[in-house]
PDB file of C-alpha atoms in Angstrom:
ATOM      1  CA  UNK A   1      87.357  91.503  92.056  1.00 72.00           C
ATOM      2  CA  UNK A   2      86.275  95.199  93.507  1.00 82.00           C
ATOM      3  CA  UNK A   3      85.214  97.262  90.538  1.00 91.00           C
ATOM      4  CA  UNK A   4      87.120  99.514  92.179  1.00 94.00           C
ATOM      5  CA  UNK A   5      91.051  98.957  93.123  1.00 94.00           C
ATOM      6  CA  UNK A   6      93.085 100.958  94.902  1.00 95.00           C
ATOM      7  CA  UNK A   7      96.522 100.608  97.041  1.00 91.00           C
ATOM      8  CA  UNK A   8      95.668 101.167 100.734  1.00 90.00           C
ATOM      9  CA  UNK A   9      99.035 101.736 101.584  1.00 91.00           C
ATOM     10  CA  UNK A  10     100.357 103.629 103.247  1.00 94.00           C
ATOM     11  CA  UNK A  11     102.402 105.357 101.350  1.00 96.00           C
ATOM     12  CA  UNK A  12     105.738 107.594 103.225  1.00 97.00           C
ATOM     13  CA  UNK A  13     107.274 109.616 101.698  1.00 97.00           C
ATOM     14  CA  UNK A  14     109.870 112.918 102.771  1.00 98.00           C
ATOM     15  CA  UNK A  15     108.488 116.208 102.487  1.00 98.00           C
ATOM     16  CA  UNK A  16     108.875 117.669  99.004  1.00 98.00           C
ATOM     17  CA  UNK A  17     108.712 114.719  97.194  1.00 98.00           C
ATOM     18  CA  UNK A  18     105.626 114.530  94.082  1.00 98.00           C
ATOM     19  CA  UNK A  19     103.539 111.503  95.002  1.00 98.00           C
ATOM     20  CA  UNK A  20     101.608 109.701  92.448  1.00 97.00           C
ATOM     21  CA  UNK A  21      98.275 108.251  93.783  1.00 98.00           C
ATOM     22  CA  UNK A  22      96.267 105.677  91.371  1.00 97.00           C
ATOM     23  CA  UNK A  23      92.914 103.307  90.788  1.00 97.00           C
ATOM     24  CA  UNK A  24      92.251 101.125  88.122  1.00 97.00           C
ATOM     25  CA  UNK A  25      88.502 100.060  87.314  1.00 97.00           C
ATOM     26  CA  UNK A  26      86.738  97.502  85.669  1.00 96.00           C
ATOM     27  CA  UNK A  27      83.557  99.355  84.561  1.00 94.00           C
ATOM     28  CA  UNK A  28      84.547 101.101  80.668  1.00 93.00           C
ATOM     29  CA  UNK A  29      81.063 102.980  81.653  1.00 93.00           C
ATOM     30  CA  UNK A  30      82.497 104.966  84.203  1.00 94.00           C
ATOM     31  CA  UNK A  31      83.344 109.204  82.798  1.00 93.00           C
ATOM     32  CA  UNK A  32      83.102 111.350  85.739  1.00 94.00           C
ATOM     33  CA  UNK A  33      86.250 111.229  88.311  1.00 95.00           C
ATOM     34  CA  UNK A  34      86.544 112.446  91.646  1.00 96.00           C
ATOM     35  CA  UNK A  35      89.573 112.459  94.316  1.00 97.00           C
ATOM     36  CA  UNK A  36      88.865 113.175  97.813  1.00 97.00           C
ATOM     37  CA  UNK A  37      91.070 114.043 100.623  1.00 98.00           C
ATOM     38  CA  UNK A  38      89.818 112.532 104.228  1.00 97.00           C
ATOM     39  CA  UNK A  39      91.460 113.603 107.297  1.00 96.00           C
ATOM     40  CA  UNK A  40      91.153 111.313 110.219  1.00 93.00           C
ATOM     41  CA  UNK A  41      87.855 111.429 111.860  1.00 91.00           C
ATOM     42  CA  UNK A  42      86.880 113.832 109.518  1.00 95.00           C
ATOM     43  CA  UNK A  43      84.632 113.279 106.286  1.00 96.00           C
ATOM     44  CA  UNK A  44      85.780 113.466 102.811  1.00 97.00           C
ATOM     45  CA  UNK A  45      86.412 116.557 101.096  1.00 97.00           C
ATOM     46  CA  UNK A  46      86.657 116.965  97.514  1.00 96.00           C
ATOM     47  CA  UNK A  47      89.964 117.681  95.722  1.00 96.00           C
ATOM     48  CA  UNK A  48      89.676 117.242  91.863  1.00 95.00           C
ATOM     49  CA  UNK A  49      86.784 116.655  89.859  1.00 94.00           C
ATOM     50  CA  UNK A  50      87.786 115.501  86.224  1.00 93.00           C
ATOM     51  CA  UNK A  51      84.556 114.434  83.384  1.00 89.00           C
ATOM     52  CA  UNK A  52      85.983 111.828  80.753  1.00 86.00           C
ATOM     53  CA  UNK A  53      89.856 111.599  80.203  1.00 85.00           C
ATOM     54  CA  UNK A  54      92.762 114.043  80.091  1.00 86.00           C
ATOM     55  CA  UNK A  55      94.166 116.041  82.784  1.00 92.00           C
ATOM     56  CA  UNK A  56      93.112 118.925  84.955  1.00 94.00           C
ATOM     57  CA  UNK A  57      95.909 120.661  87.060  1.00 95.00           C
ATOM     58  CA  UNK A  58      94.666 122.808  90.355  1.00 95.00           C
ATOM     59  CA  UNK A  59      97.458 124.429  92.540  1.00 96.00           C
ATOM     60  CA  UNK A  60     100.080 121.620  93.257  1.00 97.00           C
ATOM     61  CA  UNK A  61      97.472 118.526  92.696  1.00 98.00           C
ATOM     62  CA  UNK A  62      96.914 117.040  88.885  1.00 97.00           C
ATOM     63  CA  UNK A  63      94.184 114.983  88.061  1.00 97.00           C
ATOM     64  CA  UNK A  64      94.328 112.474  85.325  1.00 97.00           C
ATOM     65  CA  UNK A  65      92.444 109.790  83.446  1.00 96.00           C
ATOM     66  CA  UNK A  66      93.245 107.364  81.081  1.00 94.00           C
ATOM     67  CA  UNK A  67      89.815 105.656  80.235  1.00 93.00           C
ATOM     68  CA  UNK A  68      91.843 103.277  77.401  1.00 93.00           C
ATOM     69  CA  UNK A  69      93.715 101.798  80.367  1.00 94.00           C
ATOM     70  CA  UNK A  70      90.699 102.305  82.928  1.00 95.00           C
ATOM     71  CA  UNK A  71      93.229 104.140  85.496  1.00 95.00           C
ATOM     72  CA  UNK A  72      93.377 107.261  86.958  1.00 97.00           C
ATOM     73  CA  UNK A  73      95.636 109.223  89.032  1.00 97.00           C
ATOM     74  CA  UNK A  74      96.379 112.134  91.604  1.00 98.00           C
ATOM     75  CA  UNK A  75      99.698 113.673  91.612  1.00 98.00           C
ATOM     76  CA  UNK A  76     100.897 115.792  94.018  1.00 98.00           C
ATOM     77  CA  UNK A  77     103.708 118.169  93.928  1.00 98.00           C
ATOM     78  CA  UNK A  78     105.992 119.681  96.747  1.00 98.00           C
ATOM     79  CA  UNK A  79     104.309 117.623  99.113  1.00 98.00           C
ATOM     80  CA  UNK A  80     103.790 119.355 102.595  1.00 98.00           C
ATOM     81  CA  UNK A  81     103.123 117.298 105.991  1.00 97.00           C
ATOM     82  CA  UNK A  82      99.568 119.175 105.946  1.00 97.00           C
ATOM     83  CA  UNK A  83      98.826 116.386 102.676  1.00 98.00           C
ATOM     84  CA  UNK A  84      99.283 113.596 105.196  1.00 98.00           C
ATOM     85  CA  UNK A  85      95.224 112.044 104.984  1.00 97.00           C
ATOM     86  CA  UNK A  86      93.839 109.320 102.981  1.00 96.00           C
ATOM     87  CA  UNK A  87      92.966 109.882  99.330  1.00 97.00           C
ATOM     88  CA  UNK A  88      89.586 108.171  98.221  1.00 96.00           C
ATOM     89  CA  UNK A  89      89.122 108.037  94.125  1.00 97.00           C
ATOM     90  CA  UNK A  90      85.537 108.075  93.554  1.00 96.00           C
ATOM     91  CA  UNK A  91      83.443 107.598  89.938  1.00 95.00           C
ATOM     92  CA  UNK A  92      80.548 107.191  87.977  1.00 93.00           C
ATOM     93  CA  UNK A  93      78.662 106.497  84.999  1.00 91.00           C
ATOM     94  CA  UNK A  94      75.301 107.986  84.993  1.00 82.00           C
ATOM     95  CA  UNK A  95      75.720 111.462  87.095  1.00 79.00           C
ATOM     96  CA  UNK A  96      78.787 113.683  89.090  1.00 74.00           C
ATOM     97  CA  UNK A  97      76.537 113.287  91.752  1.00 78.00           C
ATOM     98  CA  UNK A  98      75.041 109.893  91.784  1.00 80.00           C
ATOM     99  CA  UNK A  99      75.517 106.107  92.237  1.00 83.00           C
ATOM    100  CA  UNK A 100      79.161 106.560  92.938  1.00 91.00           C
ATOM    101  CA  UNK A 101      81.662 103.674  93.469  1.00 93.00           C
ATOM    102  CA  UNK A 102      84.315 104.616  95.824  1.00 94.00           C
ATOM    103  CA  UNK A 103      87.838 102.945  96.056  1.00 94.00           C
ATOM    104  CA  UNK A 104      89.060 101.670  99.486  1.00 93.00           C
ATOM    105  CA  UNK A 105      91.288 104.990  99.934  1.00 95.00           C
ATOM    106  CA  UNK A 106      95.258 105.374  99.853  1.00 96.00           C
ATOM    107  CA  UNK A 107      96.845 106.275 103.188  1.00 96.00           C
ATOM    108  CA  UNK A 108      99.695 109.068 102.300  1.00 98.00           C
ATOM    109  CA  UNK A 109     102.317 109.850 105.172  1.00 98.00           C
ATOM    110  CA  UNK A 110     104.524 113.040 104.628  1.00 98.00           C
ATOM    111  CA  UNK A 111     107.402 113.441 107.037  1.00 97.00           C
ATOM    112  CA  UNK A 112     108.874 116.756 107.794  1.00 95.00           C
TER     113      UNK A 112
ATOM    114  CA  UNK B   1      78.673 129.019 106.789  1.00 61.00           C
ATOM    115  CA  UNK B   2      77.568 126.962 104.100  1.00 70.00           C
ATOM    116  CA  UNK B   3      77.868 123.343 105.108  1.00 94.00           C
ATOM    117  CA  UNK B   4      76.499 120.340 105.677  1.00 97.00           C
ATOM    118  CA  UNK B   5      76.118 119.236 109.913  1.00 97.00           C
ATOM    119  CA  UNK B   6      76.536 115.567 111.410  1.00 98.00           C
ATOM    120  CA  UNK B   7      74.873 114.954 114.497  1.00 96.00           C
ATOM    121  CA  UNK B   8      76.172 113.839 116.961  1.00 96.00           C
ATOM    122  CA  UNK B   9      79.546 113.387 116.880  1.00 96.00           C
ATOM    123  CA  UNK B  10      79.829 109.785 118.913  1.00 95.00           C
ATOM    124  CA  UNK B  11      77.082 107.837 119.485  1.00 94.00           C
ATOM    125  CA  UNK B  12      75.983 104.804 121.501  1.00 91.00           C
ATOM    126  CA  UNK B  13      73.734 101.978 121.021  1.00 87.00           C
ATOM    127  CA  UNK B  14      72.536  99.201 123.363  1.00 88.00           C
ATOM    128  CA  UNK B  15      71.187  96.205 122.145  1.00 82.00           C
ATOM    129  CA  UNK B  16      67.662  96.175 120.977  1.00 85.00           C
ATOM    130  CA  UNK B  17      67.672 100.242 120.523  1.00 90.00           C
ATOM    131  CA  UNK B  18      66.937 102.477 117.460  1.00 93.00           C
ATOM    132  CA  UNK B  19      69.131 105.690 117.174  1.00 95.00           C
ATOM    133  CA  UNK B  20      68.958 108.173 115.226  1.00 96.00           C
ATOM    134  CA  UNK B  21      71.574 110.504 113.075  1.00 97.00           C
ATOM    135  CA  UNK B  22      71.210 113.520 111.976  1.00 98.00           C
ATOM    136  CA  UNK B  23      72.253 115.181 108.797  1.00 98.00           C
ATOM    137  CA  UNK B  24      71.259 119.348 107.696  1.00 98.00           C
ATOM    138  CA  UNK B  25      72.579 120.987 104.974  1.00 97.00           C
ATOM    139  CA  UNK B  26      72.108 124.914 103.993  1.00 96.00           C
ATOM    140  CA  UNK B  27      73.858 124.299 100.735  1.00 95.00           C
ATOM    141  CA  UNK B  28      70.381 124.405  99.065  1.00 95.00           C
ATOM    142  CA  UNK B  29      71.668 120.752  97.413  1.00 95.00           C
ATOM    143  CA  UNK B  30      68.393 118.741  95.997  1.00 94.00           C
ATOM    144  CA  UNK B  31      69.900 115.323  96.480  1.00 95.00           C
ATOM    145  CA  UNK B  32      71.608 114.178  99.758  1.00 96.00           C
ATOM    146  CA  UNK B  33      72.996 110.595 100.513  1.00 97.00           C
ATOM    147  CA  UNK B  34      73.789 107.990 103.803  1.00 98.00           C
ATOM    148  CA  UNK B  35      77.406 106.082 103.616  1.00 97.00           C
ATOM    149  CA  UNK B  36      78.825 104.138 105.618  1.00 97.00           C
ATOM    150  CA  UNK B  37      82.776 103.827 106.302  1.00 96.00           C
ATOM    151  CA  UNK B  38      84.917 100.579 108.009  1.00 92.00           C
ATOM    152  CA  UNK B  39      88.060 100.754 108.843  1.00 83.00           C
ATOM    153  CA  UNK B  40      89.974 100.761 105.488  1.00 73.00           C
ATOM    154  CA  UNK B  41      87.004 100.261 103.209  1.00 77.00           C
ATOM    155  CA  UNK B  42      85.744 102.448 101.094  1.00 84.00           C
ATOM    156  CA  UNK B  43      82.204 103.840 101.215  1.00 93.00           C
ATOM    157  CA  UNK B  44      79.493 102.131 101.111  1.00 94.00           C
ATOM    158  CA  UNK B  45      75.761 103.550 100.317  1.00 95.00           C
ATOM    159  CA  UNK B  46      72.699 103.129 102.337  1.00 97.00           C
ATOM    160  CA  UNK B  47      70.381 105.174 101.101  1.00 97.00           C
ATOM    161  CA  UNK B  48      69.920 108.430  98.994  1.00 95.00           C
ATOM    162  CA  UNK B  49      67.487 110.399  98.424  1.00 96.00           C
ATOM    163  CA  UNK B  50      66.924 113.031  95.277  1.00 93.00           C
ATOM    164  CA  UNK B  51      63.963 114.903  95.976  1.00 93.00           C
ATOM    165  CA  UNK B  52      61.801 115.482  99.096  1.00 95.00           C
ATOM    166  CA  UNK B  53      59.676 112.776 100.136  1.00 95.00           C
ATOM    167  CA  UNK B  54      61.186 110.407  97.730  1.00 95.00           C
ATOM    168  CA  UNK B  55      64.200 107.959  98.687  1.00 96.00           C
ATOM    169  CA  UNK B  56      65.531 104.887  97.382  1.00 95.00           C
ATOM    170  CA  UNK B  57      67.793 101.835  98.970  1.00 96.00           C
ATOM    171  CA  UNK B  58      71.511 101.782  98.517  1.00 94.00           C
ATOM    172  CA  UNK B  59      73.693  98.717  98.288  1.00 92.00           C
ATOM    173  CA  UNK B  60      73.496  98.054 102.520  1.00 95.00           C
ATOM    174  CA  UNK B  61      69.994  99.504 103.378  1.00 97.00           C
ATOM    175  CA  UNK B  62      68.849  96.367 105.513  1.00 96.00           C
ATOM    176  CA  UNK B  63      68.428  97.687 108.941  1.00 95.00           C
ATOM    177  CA  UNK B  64      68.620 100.806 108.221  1.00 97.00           C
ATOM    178  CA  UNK B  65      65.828 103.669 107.360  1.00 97.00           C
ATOM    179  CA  UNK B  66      65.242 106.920 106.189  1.00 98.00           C
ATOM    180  CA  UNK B  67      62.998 110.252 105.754  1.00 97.00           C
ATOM    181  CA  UNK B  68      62.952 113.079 103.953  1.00 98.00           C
ATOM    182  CA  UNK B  69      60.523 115.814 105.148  1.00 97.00           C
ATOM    183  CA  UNK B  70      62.961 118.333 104.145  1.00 97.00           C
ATOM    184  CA  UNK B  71      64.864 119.545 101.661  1.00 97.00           C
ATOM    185  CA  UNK B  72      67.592 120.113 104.627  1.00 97.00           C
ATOM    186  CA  UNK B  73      67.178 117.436 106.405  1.00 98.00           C
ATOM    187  CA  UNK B  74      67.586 113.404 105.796  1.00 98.00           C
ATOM    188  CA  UNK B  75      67.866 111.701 109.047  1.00 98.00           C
ATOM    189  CA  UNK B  76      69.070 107.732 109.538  1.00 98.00           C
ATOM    190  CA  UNK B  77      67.754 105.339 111.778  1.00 97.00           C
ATOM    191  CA  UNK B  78      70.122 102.709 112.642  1.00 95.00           C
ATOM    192  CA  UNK B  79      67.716 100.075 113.487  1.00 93.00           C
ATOM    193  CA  UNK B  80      68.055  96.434 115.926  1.00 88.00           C
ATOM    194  CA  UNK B  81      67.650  94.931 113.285  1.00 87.00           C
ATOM    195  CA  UNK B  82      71.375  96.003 112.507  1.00 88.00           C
ATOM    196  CA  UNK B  83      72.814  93.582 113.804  1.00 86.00           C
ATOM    197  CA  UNK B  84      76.600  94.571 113.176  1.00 90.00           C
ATOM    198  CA  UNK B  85      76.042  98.771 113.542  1.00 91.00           C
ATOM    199  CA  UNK B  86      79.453 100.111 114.581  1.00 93.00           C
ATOM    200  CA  UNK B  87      80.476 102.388 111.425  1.00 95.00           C
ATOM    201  CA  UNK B  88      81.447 105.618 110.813  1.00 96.00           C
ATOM    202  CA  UNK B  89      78.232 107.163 109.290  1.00 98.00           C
ATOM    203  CA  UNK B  90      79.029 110.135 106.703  1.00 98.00           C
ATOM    204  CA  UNK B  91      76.062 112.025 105.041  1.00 98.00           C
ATOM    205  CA  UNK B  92      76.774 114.169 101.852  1.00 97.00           C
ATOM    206  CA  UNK B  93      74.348 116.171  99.585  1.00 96.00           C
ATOM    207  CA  UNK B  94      75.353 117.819  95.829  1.00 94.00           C
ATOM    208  CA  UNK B  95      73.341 119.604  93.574  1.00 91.00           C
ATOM    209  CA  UNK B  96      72.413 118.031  89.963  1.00 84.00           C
ATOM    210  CA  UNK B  97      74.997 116.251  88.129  1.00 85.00           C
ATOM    211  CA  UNK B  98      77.811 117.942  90.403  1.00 90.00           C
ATOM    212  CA  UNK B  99      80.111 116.061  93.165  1.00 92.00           C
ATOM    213  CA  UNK B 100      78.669 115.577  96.150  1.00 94.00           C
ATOM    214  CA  UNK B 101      80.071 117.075  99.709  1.00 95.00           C
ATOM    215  CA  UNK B 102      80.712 115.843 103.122  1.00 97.00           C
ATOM    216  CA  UNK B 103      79.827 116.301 106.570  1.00 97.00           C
ATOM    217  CA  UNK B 104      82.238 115.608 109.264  1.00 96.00           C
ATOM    218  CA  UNK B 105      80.425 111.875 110.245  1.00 97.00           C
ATOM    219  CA  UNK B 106      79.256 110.430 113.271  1.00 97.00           C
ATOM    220  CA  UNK B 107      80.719 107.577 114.651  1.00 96.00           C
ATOM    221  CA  UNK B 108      78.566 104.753 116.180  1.00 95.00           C
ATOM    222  CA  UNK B 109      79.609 102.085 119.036  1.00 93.00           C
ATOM    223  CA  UNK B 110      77.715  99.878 121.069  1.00 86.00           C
ATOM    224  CA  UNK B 111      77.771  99.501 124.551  1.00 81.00           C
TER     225      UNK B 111
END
């Protein structure tokens, strides 16, 4: 089992609609939680940075973690055609910066 | 522009050749990092490195290797002894206990 899980997808879904984006993990050690939005052929680029659990809203994307239930998502609201990309969730237990585990990425498709 | 620049963009090996990637960053960042990417799989690290002159192995650094002269500058050698090289390469850097940032890769093939 991947300490890491997340649904490759991909995901479709009509322009407009909020999308829900998740990973579960194994490690309970894991408190700092990153999302990253990767383009193709591009690298990653970091969307929401979240330390321990709650929620953190920015613009139309929310961030939240539920350490009880080791799961985290992304949510995104009004969902625009530009969102179409895959969404890496990244963590770590030590550092924000360091010895991060990444999930396979979920591929999101947003049709006009 | 603060960034962090990939180069070059595509790349080719032969068999039995060393290349070399590039990776500079003006972002002032003390630690920087090597990944690399297969086709829906996540990242995986090869090396980072948190201070100059100091690095340390990732979870794939066999055939791989590394310097770090600079604070700018961490370069990757894709070795022959790679035997399976053809990756998308991604190099990131972030400053102490923040998230780290991307450059834009560089994708390796062989001929």
């Amino acid at each position: 089992q991947k300490e890491v899980e997340q649904d490759p997808g991909p995901l479709s879904v009509p322009e407009g609609a909020i999308v829900s984006l998740n990973c579960t993990y194994s490690n309970s050690a894991f408190q700092y939680f990153m999302w990253y939005r990767q383009y193709s052929r591009k690298g990653p680029e970091l969307l929401m940075y979240t330390y321990s659990s709650g929620n953190k809203e920015d613009g139309r994307f929310t961030a939240q973690v539920d350490k009880s239930s080791k799961y985290i998502s992304l949510f995104i609201r009004d969902s625009q055609p530009s969102d179409s990309a895959t969404y890496l969730c990244a963590m770590s237990a030590y550092n924000a910066g360091n010895m991060l585990t990444f999930g396979g990425g979920t591929r999101l498709m947003v049709k006009p | 522009d603060g960034g962090i620049t990939q180069s070059p963009k595509y790349l080719f090996r032969k068999e039995g050749q060393n290349v070399t990637l590039s990776c500079e960053q003006n972002l002032n960042h003390d630690a920087m990092y090597w990944y690399r990417q297969d086709p829906g799989q996540g990242l995986r690290l090869i090396y980072y490195s948190q201070i100059v002159n100091d690095f340390q192995k990732g979870d794939i650094a066999e055939g791989y290797s590394v310097s770090r002269e600079k604070k700018e500058s961490f370069p990757l050698t894709v070795t022959s002894a790679q035997k399976n090289p053809t990756a998308f390469y991604l190099c990131a850097s972030s400053p102490n206990n923040q998230p780290q940032h991307f450059g834009d890769g560089t994708r390796l093939s062989i001929l």
